[in-house]
Amino acid sequence: MALVTTKEMFRKAYEGGYAIGAFNINNMEIIQAITEAAAERKTPVVLQVSAGARKYAKPVYLRALANAAVEDTGIDLALHLDHGADFEICKSCIDSGFTSVMIDGSHHPFEENVALTKKVVEYAHDKGVVVEGELGRLAGVEDEVKVKAEDSSYTRPEEVEEFVSRTGVDSLAIAIGTSHGAYKFKPGTEPKLRFDILERIMEILPGFPIVLHGASSVIPELVDEINECGGKLDGALGVPEDMLRHAAKLAVCKINIDSDIRLAMTAGIRRVLKASPEIFDPRGYLSVAREEVKKMVLHKIDCVLGSANSL
Ligand code: G3H
Ligand code: 13P
Ligand code: ZN
């Protein structure tokens, strides 16, 4: 068994009307939690590595842990570079065993995005690695970069056909109103996603896998729990789960989740330390954190992704 690409998982997800979960990984507990949940539900999953994760944990450790998870669980796992900023980081991940990379040229003008993405695709495909590109720009905090709402932009359906055919990308991340981090919509406003854009893209690119970033639901109970212990997440708001379920039934084959894992982990650790302040063995709270992340991933598979029993 080895890490796999997302090719086959996306093909089946598109046909089956469900989505594959792509969860951000930063340490062993998170990787174990995600992959144990995926194994229990018999679903493939994407483990994705951001720039922040590379800085925190070093790619060499995350790669080894992802390979250990394949050996341990026997399920199909893809190791994916999240928001690759340039050709060099994509090349380094491809050369070192990642099976999928994202080249995020969404902040560049169209022609530059095409040229950069095409260069990565040519290199990646030669080595059997798949590539996710992005058109349109999400708001929010992404890899330590804050994109203001006024600098974000929806994907323009009239650009997608040319982008996909000229670059050769295997999947496309689009902006339809989701955003990174815990503050996705203004408090007091109705969360809205532009399903009309997604549906138009489906007509233009039938059968082509679409990716949704910034898709955490920012579970209110966890936000409250963190705030009660001195957290400062007032006004945090995520994407309603019914909207994500709907997107998964359409062309969205990969749903990216990071913030909900952070919330589950932090709430779990705060809870256990509050109840048992005498704990000084880190395993006492890290095992609780791992259990909470696993519960979160099981919930996503059952209530958002619909990918159970797809292996
Ligand atoms: O898209 C961004 C992810 O949430 C990762 O953020 O670089 O802080 O790990 P990070
Ligand atoms: P969230 O911040 O909504 O979890 O999004 C994560 C993401 O898109 C990673 O690429
Ligand atoms: Zn993202």
mmCIF file of C-alpha atoms and ligand atoms in Angstrom:
data_model
loop_
_atom_site.group_PDB
_atom_site.id
_atom_site.type_symbol
_atom_site.label_atom_id
_atom_site.label_comp_id
_atom_site.label_asym_id
_atom_site.label_seq_id
_atom_site.Cartn_x
_atom_site.Cartn_y
_atom_site.Cartn_z
ATOM 1 C CA MET A 1 0.000 0.000 0.000
ATOM 2 C CA ALA A 2 1.173 3.504 -0.802
ATOM 3 C CA LEU A 3 -0.183 7.031 -0.907
ATOM 4 C CA VAL A 4 -2.470 7.489 -3.938
ATOM 5 C CA THR A 5 -3.509 10.430 -6.121
ATOM 6 C CA THR A 6 -7.004 11.942 -5.990
ATOM 7 C CA LYS A 7 -7.835 10.903 -9.566
ATOM 8 C CA GLU A 8 -9.923 7.825 -8.818
ATOM 9 C CA MET A 9 -11.434 9.196 -5.596
ATOM 10 C CA PHE A 10 -12.705 12.317 -7.400
ATOM 11 C CA ARG A 11 -14.084 10.301 -10.326
ATOM 12 C CA LYS A 12 -16.130 8.136 -7.972
ATOM 13 C CA ALA A 13 -17.155 11.141 -5.844
ATOM 14 C CA TYR A 14 -18.457 13.038 -8.878
ATOM 15 C CA GLU A 15 -20.443 10.041 -10.080
ATOM 16 C CA GLY A 16 -21.700 9.216 -6.590
ATOM 17 C CA GLY A 17 -22.763 12.762 -5.659
ATOM 18 C CA TYR A 18 -20.512 13.050 -2.613
ATOM 19 C CA ALA A 19 -17.249 14.822 -1.724
ATOM 20 C CA ILE A 20 -13.901 13.734 -0.329
ATOM 21 C CA GLY A 21 -12.779 15.456 2.875
ATOM 22 C CA ALA A 22 -9.464 17.316 2.686
ATOM 23 C CA PHE A 23 -8.223 17.961 6.194
ATOM 24 C CA ASN A 24 -5.196 20.043 7.183
ATOM 25 C CA ILE A 25 -2.550 18.139 9.149
ATOM 26 C CA ASN A 26 -0.024 19.544 11.609
ATOM 27 C CA ASN A 27 0.975 16.704 13.941
ATOM 28 C CA MET A 28 0.631 13.004 14.721
ATOM 29 C CA GLU A 29 -2.563 13.293 16.753
ATOM 30 C CA ILE A 30 -4.400 15.091 13.930
ATOM 31 C CA ILE A 31 -3.223 12.548 11.332
ATOM 32 C CA GLN A 32 -4.254 9.607 13.506
ATOM 33 C CA ALA A 33 -7.642 11.148 14.255
ATOM 34 C CA ILE A 34 -8.460 11.828 10.587
ATOM 35 C CA THR A 35 -7.285 8.495 9.255
ATOM 36 C CA GLU A 36 -8.868 6.407 12.036
ATOM 37 C CA ALA A 37 -12.201 8.133 11.355
ATOM 38 C CA ALA A 38 -11.817 7.591 7.600
ATOM 39 C CA ALA A 39 -10.928 3.911 8.113
ATOM 40 C CA GLU A 40 -13.969 3.386 10.359
ATOM 41 C CA ARG A 41 -16.243 4.896 7.713
ATOM 42 C CA LYS A 42 -14.446 3.181 4.803
ATOM 43 C CA THR A 43 -13.738 6.384 2.912
ATOM 44 C CA PRO A 44 -10.635 7.744 1.231
ATOM 45 C CA VAL A 45 -9.370 11.085 2.494
ATOM 46 C CA VAL A 46 -6.938 13.856 1.557
ATOM 47 C CA LEU A 47 -4.298 14.947 4.081
ATOM 48 C CA GLN A 48 -3.165 18.442 3.217
ATOM 49 C CA VAL A 49 -0.107 20.411 4.233
ATOM 50 C CA SER A 50 -0.080 24.227 4.363
ATOM 51 C CA ALA A 51 2.902 26.586 4.536
ATOM 52 C CA GLY A 52 2.158 27.027 8.248
ATOM 53 C CA ALA A 53 2.202 23.244 8.730
ATOM 54 C CA ARG A 54 5.543 22.951 6.929
ATOM 55 C CA LYS A 55 7.013 25.590 9.198
ATOM 56 C CA TYR A 56 5.543 24.000 12.345
ATOM 57 C CA ALA A 57 6.193 20.314 11.723
ATOM 58 C CA LYS A 58 8.631 20.035 8.761
ATOM 59 C CA PRO A 59 7.489 18.176 5.626
ATOM 60 C CA VAL A 60 9.784 15.227 6.401
ATOM 61 C CA TYR A 61 7.814 14.416 9.584
ATOM 62 C CA LEU A 62 4.388 14.941 8.012
ATOM 63 C CA ARG A 63 5.312 12.739 5.044
ATOM 64 C CA ALA A 64 6.539 9.955 7.299
ATOM 65 C CA LEU A 65 3.391 10.177 9.431
ATOM 66 C CA ALA A 66 1.134 10.104 6.354
ATOM 67 C CA ASN A 67 2.941 6.981 5.131
ATOM 68 C CA ALA A 68 2.591 5.445 8.589
ATOM 69 C CA ALA A 69 -1.154 6.114 8.423
ATOM 70 C CA VAL A 70 -1.382 4.211 5.110
ATOM 71 C CA GLU A 71 0.433 1.281 6.695
ATOM 72 C CA ASP A 72 -1.694 1.454 9.830
ATOM 73 C CA THR A 73 -5.149 1.843 8.262
ATOM 74 C CA GLY A 74 -4.754 0.410 4.738
ATOM 75 C CA ILE A 75 -7.119 3.032 3.287
ATOM 76 C CA ASP A 76 -6.585 5.263 0.234
ATOM 77 C CA LEU A 77 -4.855 8.467 1.336
ATOM 78 C CA ALA A 78 -3.604 11.334 -0.817
ATOM 79 C CA LEU A 79 -0.887 13.637 0.509
ATOM 80 C CA HIS A 80 -1.574 17.097 -0.864
ATOM 81 C CA LEU A 81 0.235 20.439 -0.817
ATOM 82 C CA ASP A 82 -2.294 23.112 0.221
ATOM 83 C CA HIS A 83 -1.931 26.581 -1.367
ATOM 84 C CA GLY A 84 1.442 26.048 -3.055
ATOM 85 C CA ALA A 85 2.682 29.580 -3.674
ATOM 86 C CA ASP A 86 5.247 28.971 -6.427
ATOM 87 C CA PHE A 87 6.772 26.375 -8.751
ATOM 88 C CA GLU A 88 9.668 25.600 -6.354
ATOM 89 C CA ILE A 89 7.508 24.499 -3.415
ATOM 90 C CA CYS A 90 5.349 22.370 -5.740
ATOM 91 C CA LYS A 91 8.481 20.772 -7.239
ATOM 92 C CA SER A 92 9.930 20.052 -3.819
ATOM 93 C CA CYS A 93 6.712 18.335 -2.668
ATOM 94 C CA ILE A 94 6.390 16.362 -5.925
ATOM 95 C CA ASP A 95 10.023 15.224 -5.675
ATOM 96 C CA SER A 96 9.618 14.130 -2.063
ATOM 97 C CA GLY A 97 6.536 11.922 -2.384
ATOM 98 C CA PHE A 98 3.391 14.083 -2.256
ATOM 99 C CA THR A 99 0.747 12.647 -4.600
ATOM 100 C CA SER A 100 -1.105 15.917 -5.220
ATOM 101 C CA VAL A 101 -0.211 19.616 -5.187
ATOM 102 C CA MET A 102 -2.162 22.836 -5.349
ATOM 103 C CA ILE A 103 -0.593 25.702 -7.230
ATOM 104 C CA ASP A 104 -2.426 28.775 -6.006
ATOM 105 C CA GLY A 105 -2.010 31.414 -8.698
ATOM 106 C CA SER A 106 -5.382 32.974 -7.874
ATOM 107 C CA HIS A 107 -3.858 36.326 -6.864
ATOM 108 C CA HIS A 108 -2.034 36.649 -10.219
ATOM 109 C CA PRO A 109 -3.575 38.062 -13.409
ATOM 110 C CA PHE A 110 -5.200 35.357 -15.585
ATOM 111 C CA GLU A 111 -2.307 34.923 -18.057
ATOM 112 C CA GLU A 112 0.289 34.625 -15.248
ATOM 113 C CA ASN A 113 -1.918 32.150 -13.392
ATOM 114 C CA VAL A 114 -2.203 30.067 -16.593
ATOM 115 C CA ALA A 115 1.569 30.101 -17.239
ATOM 116 C CA LEU A 116 2.486 29.199 -13.638
ATOM 117 C CA THR A 117 -0.163 26.488 -13.325
ATOM 118 C CA LYS A 118 0.779 24.942 -16.690
ATOM 119 C CA LYS A 119 4.450 24.774 -15.645
ATOM 120 C CA VAL A 120 3.519 22.921 -12.439
ATOM 121 C CA VAL A 121 1.133 20.576 -14.291
ATOM 122 C CA GLU A 122 3.808 19.608 -16.834
ATOM 123 C CA TYR A 123 6.299 18.803 -14.070
ATOM 124 C CA ALA A 124 3.737 17.005 -11.877
ATOM 125 C CA HIS A 125 2.125 14.864 -14.587
ATOM 126 C CA ASP A 126 5.527 13.662 -15.698
ATOM 127 C CA LYS A 127 5.938 12.199 -12.185
ATOM 128 C CA GLY A 128 2.385 10.856 -11.842
ATOM 129 C CA VAL A 129 1.257 13.628 -9.471
ATOM 130 C CA VAL A 130 -2.057 15.496 -9.848
ATOM 131 C CA VAL A 131 -2.562 19.266 -9.658
ATOM 132 C CA GLU A 132 -5.288 21.552 -8.269
ATOM 133 C CA GLY A 133 -5.457 25.107 -9.658
ATOM 134 C CA GLU A 134 -7.508 28.063 -8.478
ATOM 135 C CA LEU A 135 -9.547 30.763 -10.200
ATOM 136 C CA GLY A 136 -11.217 33.501 -8.177
ATOM 137 C CA ARG A 137 -10.021 34.629 -4.757
ATOM 138 C CA LEU A 138 -11.339 33.751 -1.277
ATOM 139 C CA ALA A 139 -11.344 36.208 1.607
ATOM 140 C CA GLY A 140 -9.999 35.362 5.069
ATOM 141 C CA VAL A 141 -6.779 34.230 6.718
ATOM 142 C CA GLU A 142 -4.886 31.729 4.591
ATOM 143 C CA ASP A 143 -1.344 30.630 5.361
ATOM 144 C CA GLU A 144 -0.620 33.747 7.418
ATOM 145 C CA VAL A 145 -1.859 35.983 4.575
ATOM 146 C CA LYS A 146 -5.002 37.974 5.272
ATOM 147 C CA VAL A 147 -7.170 38.606 2.207
ATOM 148 C CA LYS A 148 -9.642 41.416 2.865
ATOM 149 C CA ALA A 149 -13.249 40.941 1.700
ATOM 150 C CA GLU A 150 -12.842 43.810 -0.767
ATOM 151 C CA ASP A 151 -9.824 42.061 -2.353
ATOM 152 C CA SER A 152 -11.677 38.767 -2.801
ATOM 153 C CA SER A 153 -13.469 37.922 -6.050
ATOM 154 C CA TYR A 154 -15.868 35.269 -7.282
ATOM 155 C CA THR A 155 -14.709 32.844 -9.979
ATOM 156 C CA ARG A 156 -15.743 34.008 -13.448
ATOM 157 C CA PRO A 157 -17.403 31.038 -15.218
ATOM 158 C CA GLU A 158 -16.396 32.443 -18.610
ATOM 159 C CA GLU A 159 -12.714 31.853 -17.712
ATOM 160 C CA VAL A 160 -12.828 28.241 -16.485
ATOM 161 C CA GLU A 161 -12.868 26.368 -19.800
ATOM 162 C CA GLU A 162 -9.830 28.225 -21.138
ATOM 163 C CA PHE A 163 -8.000 27.870 -17.812
ATOM 164 C CA VAL A 164 -8.550 24.122 -17.562
ATOM 165 C CA SER A 165 -7.776 23.359 -21.207
ATOM 166 C CA ARG A 166 -4.647 25.529 -21.364
ATOM 167 C CA THR A 167 -3.181 24.365 -18.023
ATOM 168 C CA GLY A 168 -4.255 20.699 -17.944
ATOM 169 C CA VAL A 169 -5.143 20.874 -14.226
ATOM 170 C CA ASP A 170 -6.871 17.864 -12.664
ATOM 171 C CA SER A 171 -9.216 19.846 -10.394
ATOM 172 C CA LEU A 172 -10.200 23.468 -9.899
ATOM 173 C CA ALA A 173 -10.744 25.448 -6.684
ATOM 174 C CA ILE A 174 -13.400 28.117 -7.098
ATOM 175 C CA ALA A 175 -14.602 31.104 -5.072
ATOM 176 C CA ILE A 176 -18.385 31.171 -4.520
ATOM 177 C CA GLY A 177 -18.543 32.938 -1.160
ATOM 178 C CA THR A 178 -16.685 30.680 1.288
ATOM 179 C CA SER A 179 -13.612 32.102 3.024
ATOM 180 C CA HIS A 180 -10.713 30.926 5.171
ATOM 181 C CA GLY A 181 -10.726 31.042 8.966
ATOM 182 C CA ALA A 182 -13.431 31.400 11.605
ATOM 183 C CA TYR A 183 -15.120 34.588 10.304
ATOM 184 C CA LYS A 184 -16.753 33.744 7.005
ATOM 185 C CA PHE A 185 -19.807 35.975 7.018
ATOM 186 C CA LYS A 186 -20.631 39.210 8.799
ATOM 187 C CA PRO A 187 -22.436 38.534 12.107
ATOM 188 C CA GLY A 188 -26.154 39.142 11.682
ATOM 189 C CA THR A 189 -26.087 38.511 7.929
ATOM 190 C CA GLU A 190 -27.467 35.476 6.165
ATOM 191 C CA PRO A 191 -24.645 33.144 4.914
ATOM 192 C CA LYS A 192 -24.902 32.937 1.132
ATOM 193 C CA LEU A 193 -23.028 30.895 -1.461
ATOM 194 C CA ARG A 194 -23.222 31.582 -5.209
ATOM 195 C CA PHE A 195 -24.594 28.225 -6.346
ATOM 196 C CA ASP A 196 -25.486 29.871 -9.652
ATOM 197 C CA ILE A 197 -21.733 30.184 -10.370
ATOM 198 C CA LEU A 198 -21.113 26.535 -9.433
ATOM 199 C CA GLU A 199 -23.992 25.359 -11.618
ATOM 200 C CA ARG A 200 -22.779 27.432 -14.573
ATOM 201 C CA ILE A 201 -19.275 25.939 -14.156
ATOM 202 C CA MET A 202 -20.790 22.436 -14.109
ATOM 203 C CA GLU A 203 -22.476 23.137 -17.438
ATOM 204 C CA ILE A 204 -19.238 24.411 -18.961
ATOM 205 C CA LEU A 205 -17.054 21.628 -17.522
ATOM 206 C CA PRO A 206 -19.276 18.545 -17.195
ATOM 207 C CA GLY A 207 -17.711 15.837 -15.031
ATOM 208 C CA PHE A 208 -14.801 18.022 -13.925
ATOM 209 C CA PRO A 209 -13.921 17.947 -10.186
ATOM 210 C CA ILE A 210 -14.395 21.227 -8.325
ATOM 211 C CA VAL A 211 -12.788 22.083 -4.960
ATOM 212 C CA LEU A 212 -14.258 24.185 -2.169
ATOM 213 C CA HIS A 213 -11.807 25.890 0.179
ATOM 214 C CA GLY A 214 -12.798 27.693 3.373
ATOM 215 C CA ALA A 215 -15.516 25.143 4.062
ATOM 216 C CA SER A 216 -15.497 24.832 7.857
ATOM 217 C CA SER A 217 -18.870 25.259 9.544
ATOM 218 C CA VAL A 218 -17.339 26.846 12.689
ATOM 219 C CA ILE A 219 -19.526 24.771 15.034
ATOM 220 C CA PRO A 220 -21.216 27.296 17.422
ATOM 221 C CA GLU A 221 -21.083 24.990 20.497
ATOM 222 C CA LEU A 222 -17.298 24.749 20.200
ATOM 223 C CA VAL A 223 -16.943 28.504 19.684
ATOM 224 C CA ASP A 224 -19.043 29.093 22.856
ATOM 225 C CA GLU A 225 -16.993 26.599 24.812
ATOM 226 C CA ILE A 226 -13.723 28.254 23.803
ATOM 227 C CA ASN A 227 -15.101 31.728 24.537
ATOM 228 C CA GLU A 228 -16.282 30.621 27.990
ATOM 229 C CA CYS A 229 -12.659 29.744 28.837
ATOM 230 C CA GLY A 230 -11.337 33.140 27.782
ATOM 231 C CA GLY A 231 -11.202 32.610 23.991
ATOM 232 C CA LYS A 232 -11.829 35.547 21.699
ATOM 233 C CA LEU A 233 -13.923 34.137 18.884
ATOM 234 C CA ASP A 234 -16.894 36.497 19.172
ATOM 235 C CA GLY A 235 -18.833 36.760 15.935
ATOM 236 C CA ALA A 236 -17.238 33.635 14.421
ATOM 237 C CA LEU A 237 -19.477 32.199 11.701
ATOM 238 C CA GLY A 238 -19.037 29.301 9.257
ATOM 239 C CA VAL A 239 -20.661 27.763 6.191
ATOM 240 C CA PRO A 240 -23.990 26.050 7.017
ATOM 241 C CA GLU A 241 -23.723 22.285 6.661
ATOM 242 C CA ASP A 242 -26.766 21.979 4.404
ATOM 243 C CA MET A 243 -25.036 24.232 1.842
ATOM 244 C CA LEU A 244 -21.938 22.023 1.898
ATOM 245 C CA ARG A 245 -24.063 18.893 1.504
ATOM 246 C CA HIS A 246 -25.714 20.477 -1.500
ATOM 247 C CA ALA A 247 -22.320 21.420 -3.016
ATOM 248 C CA ALA A 248 -21.099 17.838 -2.479
ATOM 249 C CA LYS A 249 -24.059 16.506 -4.479
ATOM 250 C CA LEU A 250 -23.106 18.835 -7.349
ATOM 251 C CA ALA A 251 -19.597 19.028 -8.866
ATOM 252 C CA VAL A 252 -17.700 19.684 -5.613
ATOM 253 C CA CYS A 253 -15.496 16.613 -5.091
ATOM 254 C CA LYS A 254 -13.083 17.997 -2.445
ATOM 255 C CA ILE A 255 -14.114 19.999 0.621
ATOM 256 C CA ASN A 256 -11.298 21.668 2.608
ATOM 257 C CA ILE A 257 -11.569 21.734 6.392
ATOM 258 C CA ASP A 258 -9.043 23.176 8.808
ATOM 259 C CA SER A 259 -10.722 25.629 11.197
ATOM 260 C CA ASP A 260 -13.202 23.028 12.516
ATOM 261 C CA ILE A 261 -10.286 20.751 13.427
ATOM 262 C CA ARG A 262 -8.622 23.619 15.283
ATOM 263 C CA LEU A 263 -11.849 24.313 17.177
ATOM 264 C CA ALA A 264 -12.392 20.650 18.110
ATOM 265 C CA MET A 265 -8.833 20.274 19.325
ATOM 266 C CA THR A 266 -8.689 23.525 21.285
ATOM 267 C CA ALA A 267 -12.101 23.049 22.910
ATOM 268 C CA GLY A 268 -11.139 19.491 23.926
ATOM 269 C CA ILE A 269 -7.847 20.554 25.494
ATOM 270 C CA ARG A 270 -9.450 23.497 27.316
ATOM 271 C CA ARG A 271 -12.230 21.238 28.605
ATOM 272 C CA VAL A 272 -9.911 18.576 29.999
ATOM 273 C CA LEU A 273 -7.541 21.059 31.615
ATOM 274 C CA LYS A 274 -10.459 22.889 33.198
ATOM 275 C CA ALA A 275 -11.923 19.657 34.605
ATOM 276 C CA SER A 276 -8.546 18.199 35.639
ATOM 277 C CA PRO A 277 -6.076 21.057 36.215
ATOM 278 C CA GLU A 278 -3.667 18.630 37.903
ATOM 279 C CA ILE A 279 -2.808 16.927 34.567
ATOM 280 C CA PHE A 280 0.818 17.391 33.656
ATOM 281 C CA ASP A 281 1.321 14.425 31.329
ATOM 282 C CA PRO A 282 0.698 15.862 27.807
ATOM 283 C CA ARG A 283 -0.851 12.563 26.786
ATOM 284 C CA GLY A 284 -3.687 13.318 29.186
ATOM 285 C CA TYR A 285 -4.925 16.219 27.052
ATOM 286 C CA LEU A 286 -3.526 15.224 23.644
ATOM 287 C CA SER A 287 -5.454 11.935 23.711
ATOM 288 C CA VAL A 288 -8.650 13.929 24.379
ATOM 289 C CA ALA A 289 -7.757 16.334 21.560
ATOM 290 C CA ARG A 290 -7.241 13.390 19.198
ATOM 291 C CA GLU A 291 -10.594 11.880 20.175
ATOM 292 C CA GLU A 292 -12.358 15.218 19.583
ATOM 293 C CA VAL A 293 -10.781 15.639 16.139
ATOM 294 C CA LYS A 294 -11.823 12.081 15.264
ATOM 295 C CA LYS A 295 -15.425 12.832 16.321
ATOM 296 C CA MET A 296 -15.355 15.976 14.171
ATOM 297 C CA VAL A 297 -14.116 14.040 11.117
ATOM 298 C CA LEU A 298 -16.752 11.315 11.630
ATOM 299 C CA HIS A 299 -19.380 14.052 11.805
ATOM 300 C CA LYS A 300 -18.104 15.621 8.559
ATOM 301 C CA ILE A 301 -18.143 12.276 6.743
ATOM 302 C CA ASP A 302 -21.676 11.459 7.955
ATOM 303 C CA CYS A 303 -23.347 14.868 7.758
ATOM 304 C CA VAL A 304 -21.442 16.903 5.155
ATOM 305 C CA LEU A 305 -19.355 14.798 2.767
ATOM 306 C CA GLY A 306 -21.493 11.667 2.336
ATOM 307 C CA SER A 307 -18.401 9.638 1.433
ATOM 308 C CA ALA A 308 -18.840 6.664 3.811
ATOM 309 C CA ASN A 309 -18.508 3.175 2.277
ATOM 310 C CA SER A 310 -16.856 4.469 -0.868
ATOM 311 C CA LEU A 311 -13.603 2.488 -0.651
HETATM 312 O O1 G3H B 1 -5.826 27.626 3.946
HETATM 313 C C1 G3H B 1 -5.190 27.757 4.989
HETATM 314 C C2 G3H B 1 -5.213 26.779 6.076
HETATM 315 O O2 G3H B 1 -6.226 27.024 7.006
HETATM 316 C C3 G3H B 1 -3.862 26.613 6.724
HETATM 317 O O3 G3H B 1 -3.465 27.636 7.556
HETATM 318 O O4 G3H B 1 -0.971 28.008 7.247
HETATM 319 O O5 G3H B 1 -2.091 28.557 9.404
HETATM 320 O O6 G3H B 1 -1.755 26.183 8.684
HETATM 321 P P1 G3H B 1 -1.994 27.605 8.258
HETATM 322 P P1 13P B 2 -11.321 26.607 6.713
HETATM 323 O O1 13P B 2 -10.568 27.756 7.310
HETATM 324 O O2 13P B 2 -12.739 26.977 6.430
HETATM 325 O O3 13P B 2 -11.227 25.371 7.509
HETATM 326 O O4 13P B 2 -10.654 26.295 5.265
HETATM 327 C C1 13P B 2 -9.480 25.523 5.150
HETATM 328 C C2 13P B 2 -8.904 25.545 3.790
HETATM 329 O O5 13P B 2 -9.494 25.985 2.817
HETATM 330 C C3 13P B 2 -7.554 25.004 3.628
HETATM 331 O O6 13P B 2 -7.073 25.149 2.335
HETATM 332 ZN ZN ZN B 3 -7.687 26.956 1.371
#
